Structure formats: C-alpha cells, structure tokens
Coordinates of C-alpha atoms in Angstrom, one line a residue:
M1 CA 17.2 25.6 56.6
G2 CA 17.4 22.3 54.8
L3 CA 14.8 21.3 52.2
E4 CA 13.8 18.2 54.2
K5 CA 13.3 20.2 57.4
L6 CA 11.2 22.8 55.5
N7 CA 8.9 20.1 54.1
H8 CA 8.3 18.7 57.5
R9 CA 7.6 22.0 59.2
T10 CA 3.9 22.6 60.0
M11 CA 2.3 25.4 58.1
K12 CA 0.0 27.6 60.3
S13 CA -2.6 28.2 57.6
Y14 CA -3.1 24.4 56.9
G15 CA -2.1 22.8 60.2
L16 CA -0.1 20.4 58.2
S17 CA 3.4 20.2 56.8
R18 CA 4.2 20.3 53.1
R19 CA 5.0 16.6 53.3
E20 CA 1.7 15.7 55.0
L21 CA -0.2 17.8 52.5
F22 CA 1.5 16.1 49.6
E23 CA 0.8 12.6 51.0
Q24 CA -2.9 13.4 51.6
V25 CA -3.8 15.4 48.4
D26 CA -1.3 14.9 45.6
Q27 CA 0.2 11.5 46.1
P28 CA -3.1 9.6 45.7
E29 CA -3.7 11.2 42.3
L30 CA -0.3 10.2 40.9
R31 CA -0.3 7.6 38.1
P32 CA 2.6 5.5 36.7
L33 CA 4.7 7.0 33.9
P34 CA 3.8 5.7 30.4
S35 CA 5.4 2.4 29.5
Q36 CA 6.2 3.7 26.0
V37 CA 8.4 6.6 25.1
F38 CA 6.5 9.6 23.7
E39 CA 6.5 9.7 19.9
F40 CA 5.5 12.7 17.8
G41 CA 2.3 12.0 15.9
E42 CA 1.1 13.2 12.5
F43 CA -2.6 13.1 11.8
K44 CA -4.4 12.8 8.4
N45 CA -7.9 11.9 7.2
A46 CA -8.5 9.0 4.9
K47 CA -11.4 7.1 3.3
V48 CA -11.6 3.3 3.5
S49 CA -11.4 1.7 0.1
F50 CA -13.6 -1.1 -1.1
D51 CA -10.8 -3.5 -0.3
Y52 CA -11.0 -2.4 3.4
H53 CA -7.6 -0.7 3.3
I54 CA -6.4 2.9 3.6
E55 CA -3.4 4.4 1.9
V56 CA -0.7 6.0 4.1
N57 CA 2.5 7.2 2.4
R58 CA 2.1 4.7 -0.5
H59 CA 1.5 1.7 1.9
Y60 CA -1.9 0.1 2.5
Y61 CA -3.3 -0.8 5.9
S62 CA -6.4 -2.8 6.6
V63 CA -9.4 -1.9 8.9
P64 CA -12.4 -4.0 9.8
Y65 CA -14.4 -4.5 6.6
E66 CA -17.6 -2.9 8.0
Y67 CA -15.9 0.5 7.7
V68 CA -15.6 0.3 3.9
G69 CA -16.5 3.7 2.4
K70 CA -16.3 5.5 5.8
S71 CA -14.0 8.4 6.6
V72 CA -11.4 7.7 9.3
S73 CA -8.7 9.6 11.1
V74 CA -5.1 8.3 11.1
K75 CA -2.4 8.9 13.6
I76 CA 1.1 8.2 12.2
T77 CA 4.1 7.9 14.4
E78 CA 7.6 6.7 13.6
S79 CA 6.7 3.1 14.6
L80 CA 2.8 2.8 14.4
V81 CA -0.2 3.6 12.3
Q82 CA -3.4 3.9 14.3
I83 CA -6.8 4.3 12.7
F84 CA -9.8 5.9 14.4
H85 CA -13.5 6.3 13.6
D86 CA -15.7 8.5 15.7
H87 CA -12.8 8.9 18.2
Q88 CA -12.6 5.1 18.7
R89 CA -9.5 3.2 17.6
I90 CA -10.5 0.5 15.1
A91 CA -7.1 -0.7 13.9
I92 CA -3.4 -0.5 14.7
H93 CA -0.4 -1.6 12.6
E94 CA 3.3 -1.4 12.7
R95 CA 4.4 1.3 10.3
S96 CA 5.9 0.0 7.1
S97 CA 8.1 1.8 4.6
L98 CA 7.5 -0.7 1.8
P99 CA 5.7 1.2 -1.1
F100 CA 2.6 -0.3 -2.7
Q101 CA 2.5 -3.2 -0.3
H102 CA -0.3 -4.3 2.2
S103 CA -0.4 -4.7 5.9
T104 CA -3.5 -6.9 6.4
E105 CA -5.1 -8.3 9.5
E106 CA -7.1 -11.5 8.8
G107 CA -9.7 -10.4 11.4
H108 CA -10.5 -7.4 9.2
M109 CA -11.6 -9.6 6.3
P110 CA -15.3 -10.2 5.6
P111 CA -16.8 -13.6 6.6
A112 CA -17.4 -14.6 3.0
H113 CA -13.8 -13.8 2.1
L114 CA -13.1 -17.0 0.2
A115 CA -16.3 -17.0 -1.9
Y116 CA -15.8 -13.3 -2.6
K117 CA -12.3 -13.9 -3.8
T118 CA -13.2 -16.7 -6.2
Q119 CA -16.0 -14.7 -7.8
S120 CA -14.0 -11.5 -8.1
R121 CA -10.9 -13.3 -9.5
E122 CA -13.1 -15.0 -12.2
T123 CA -14.6 -11.6 -13.1
F124 CA -11.3 -9.9 -13.6
L125 CA -9.9 -12.9 -15.6
A126 CA -13.0 -13.0 -17.8
W127 CA -12.6 -9.3 -18.5
A128 CA -8.9 -9.8 -19.4
Q129 CA -9.6 -12.7 -21.7
N130 CA -11.9 -10.4 -23.7
V131 CA -9.0 -8.0 -24.2
G132 CA -6.4 -10.6 -25.2
P133 CA -4.1 -13.4 -24.0
A134 CA -1.3 -11.0 -23.0
T135 CA -3.6 -9.0 -20.8
K136 CA -5.0 -12.1 -19.2
Q137 CA -1.4 -13.3 -18.4
Q138 CA -0.7 -9.8 -16.9
V139 CA -3.8 -10.1 -14.7
I140 CA -2.8 -13.6 -13.5
D141 CA 0.7 -12.3 -12.6
I142 CA -0.8 -9.4 -10.7
F143 CA -2.9 -11.8 -8.6
E144 CA 0.2 -14.0 -8.0
K145 CA 2.1 -11.1 -6.5
K146 CA -0.4 -10.5 -3.7
A147 CA -1.1 -12.5 -0.6
H148 CA -4.8 -11.9 -0.9
D149 CA -6.9 -11.4 -4.1
E150 CA -8.5 -8.2 -2.7
Q151 CA -5.1 -6.6 -2.6
A152 CA -4.8 -6.9 -6.4
F153 CA -8.2 -5.2 -7.0
R154 CA -6.9 -1.7 -6.8
A155 CA -4.2 -2.3 -9.5
L156 CA -6.7 -4.3 -11.7
K157 CA -9.2 -1.4 -11.5
G158 CA -6.4 0.8 -12.8
V159 CA -5.7 -1.7 -15.6
Q160 CA -9.3 -1.6 -16.6
H161 CA -9.2 2.2 -16.6
L162 CA -6.2 2.0 -19.0
R163 CA -8.4 0.1 -21.5
T164 CA -11.0 2.8 -21.3
T165 CA -8.4 5.5 -21.8
H166 CA -6.1 3.9 -24.4
G167 CA -8.2 1.2 -26.0
A168 CA -8.0 -2.6 -25.9
Q169 CA -5.4 -2.9 -28.8
R170 CA -2.9 -0.7 -27.2
L171 CA -3.4 -2.2 -23.7
E172 CA -2.9 -5.7 -25.2
A173 CA 0.3 -4.6 -26.9
A174 CA 1.6 -3.0 -23.6
C175 CA 0.8 -6.2 -21.7
K176 CA 2.6 -8.3 -24.3
R177 CA 5.7 -6.1 -24.0
A178 CA 5.5 -6.1 -20.2
N179 CA 5.2 -9.9 -20.0
A180 CA 8.2 -10.3 -22.2
M181 CA 10.3 -8.0 -20.1
G182 CA 9.1 -9.5 -16.8
M183 CA 7.3 -6.3 -15.7
V184 CA 4.1 -6.8 -13.6
G185 CA 1.8 -4.1 -12.5
Q186 CA -0.5 -1.3 -13.5
R187 CA 2.2 1.4 -13.0
Y188 CA 4.4 -0.1 -15.6
L189 CA 1.6 -0.4 -18.1
K190 CA 0.4 3.2 -17.4
S191 CA 3.9 4.6 -18.0
M192 CA 4.4 2.6 -21.2
L193 CA 1.1 3.8 -22.6
Q194 CA 1.6 7.4 -21.6
H195 CA 5.0 7.4 -23.4
K196 CA 3.7 5.3 -26.4
L197 CA 6.3 2.6 -25.9
E198 CA 4.1 -0.4 -26.3
S199 CA 5.0 -0.9 -30.0
D200 CA 8.8 -0.6 -29.5
P201 CA 10.8 -3.7 -30.4
L202 CA 11.4 -6.2 -27.6
P203 CA 15.0 -6.6 -26.5
D204 CA 15.5 -9.9 -28.3
E205 CA 14.0 -8.3 -31.5
E206 CA 16.3 -5.3 -31.5
H207 CA 19.3 -7.4 -32.2
K208 CA 17.9 -9.4 -35.0
V209 CA 19.6 -8.9 -38.4
V210 CA 17.3 -7.6 -41.0
L211 CA 18.2 -9.2 -44.4
L212 CA 17.9 -6.8 -47.3
H213 CA 17.0 -8.1 -50.8
H214 CA 18.5 -5.8 -53.3
A215 CA 20.3 -6.2 -56.7
N216 CA 23.4 -4.6 -55.3
V217 CA 23.6 -6.8 -52.2
R218 CA 25.7 -9.9 -52.9
G219 CA 24.7 -13.2 -51.4
S220 CA 27.0 -15.8 -49.8
K221 CA 27.3 -17.7 -53.1
Y222 CA 29.2 -14.7 -54.7
Y223 CA 32.1 -15.4 -52.4
Q224 CA 32.4 -19.1 -53.0
A225 CA 35.5 -20.3 -54.8
T226 CA 35.1 -21.3 -58.4

C-alpha cells in the first residue's frame, strides 16, 4: 500500500484519516522556520562599567547607561553579542574581533553626555598637568584615539593607578619616552614601568657620540699639517 493511500485511509478509532487528523490538529500549530541559521551561543556574566560598556573577549560593547553597575548576562555567537538583564534583552551588537576597541550605540549614552565629557576631560587633564607635561601630552593623545571621551576613561584610570604604584617621577619619565616613540596607551606605560625601561636612552640618543676628554685622547688639531 502506498504512503499516500495509507494517509487517506480512515482510521476506525478516530473516524478520520491520518491526513485529516494532521490538518485539524497539527497543521494549525505549525510556525515558519527561523529566518536566521542557528548559531551556537556561549553565555557569560558581566558587570556594566561606569562608562556603560561591558568587556567581551577584549572588546567593549555599550548598554543603556541606566544599567551602569548592574550585572548582566551575555550571549556570544559567531556574529552577534546580545546583552540581557533580568531575562530581557537590553542591547545587541555585531561581534567585533578588534581588541581594546569600542562598539557604542549613541542611544545608550546619558542625556547630559556632552557636559559630562567636558567636565571629565578637564578633570583628567588637570590631574595629568600636576604630574608633568609629558603625562599631560599622553593623556591628550589617549583622548584623541577614542571616538568618545568616556571610552578613554578606562585607560586613564589605569594611568592614574600607575602613578599610585610607581610614583609621579617614574610615570612622567615613562610618558616622555612613550611620547618620543609614538606609543599611546596605558598598556605601553604599564609594561615599560614593570620592566623599568622608562630611563633607557631614546632611540635618537643611543647613536649620539660621547666625546671623551682625556690626556691620551688626541684632538683634531693634532692631525693638522704643520
């Protein structure tokens, strides 16, 4: 007996065929297949930083600013990063592989964003000026690398911690060396200070000739013809 014939044969216990039973019971409950291909998801917990971002695999993603300080759940797939609070999704971003960069939605920023930026930038610059001109220049360069001032705050807090750990004099020396070598960021300064490299000669200083003044060292006049 063919399958089609079997499906249309009336079953005694139901008084309906398999086809009729499917059309009356199962078919109305069917839903369309998902429009997106299934992606395996990894979950992790995170805490929203004061700059309203969370860190996922060394990249920073924004959430609405009112969630600052709150714990959230993060679903990470190959293409998306979705952020949940109390089982409600509060943010979604395309996943990025760029380390130490920010994915920021303008709608997540606080209303007083501009005024807050100006005040905070001035605070960090005033602090840096008290350390020294090289530190101030490093702080300015850190701000310039970011699209929004708040994105620099995490690194600048780290720079301030370096002053507490290593002292103002060493931090100023490290900033002077970093500025001369075109290096910008708290990670470079931290590495330099940990390895005590801040006092090493700068590249242009390493090749300078050191003139020795000694009785046995003959000057240029010695070789002039008489």
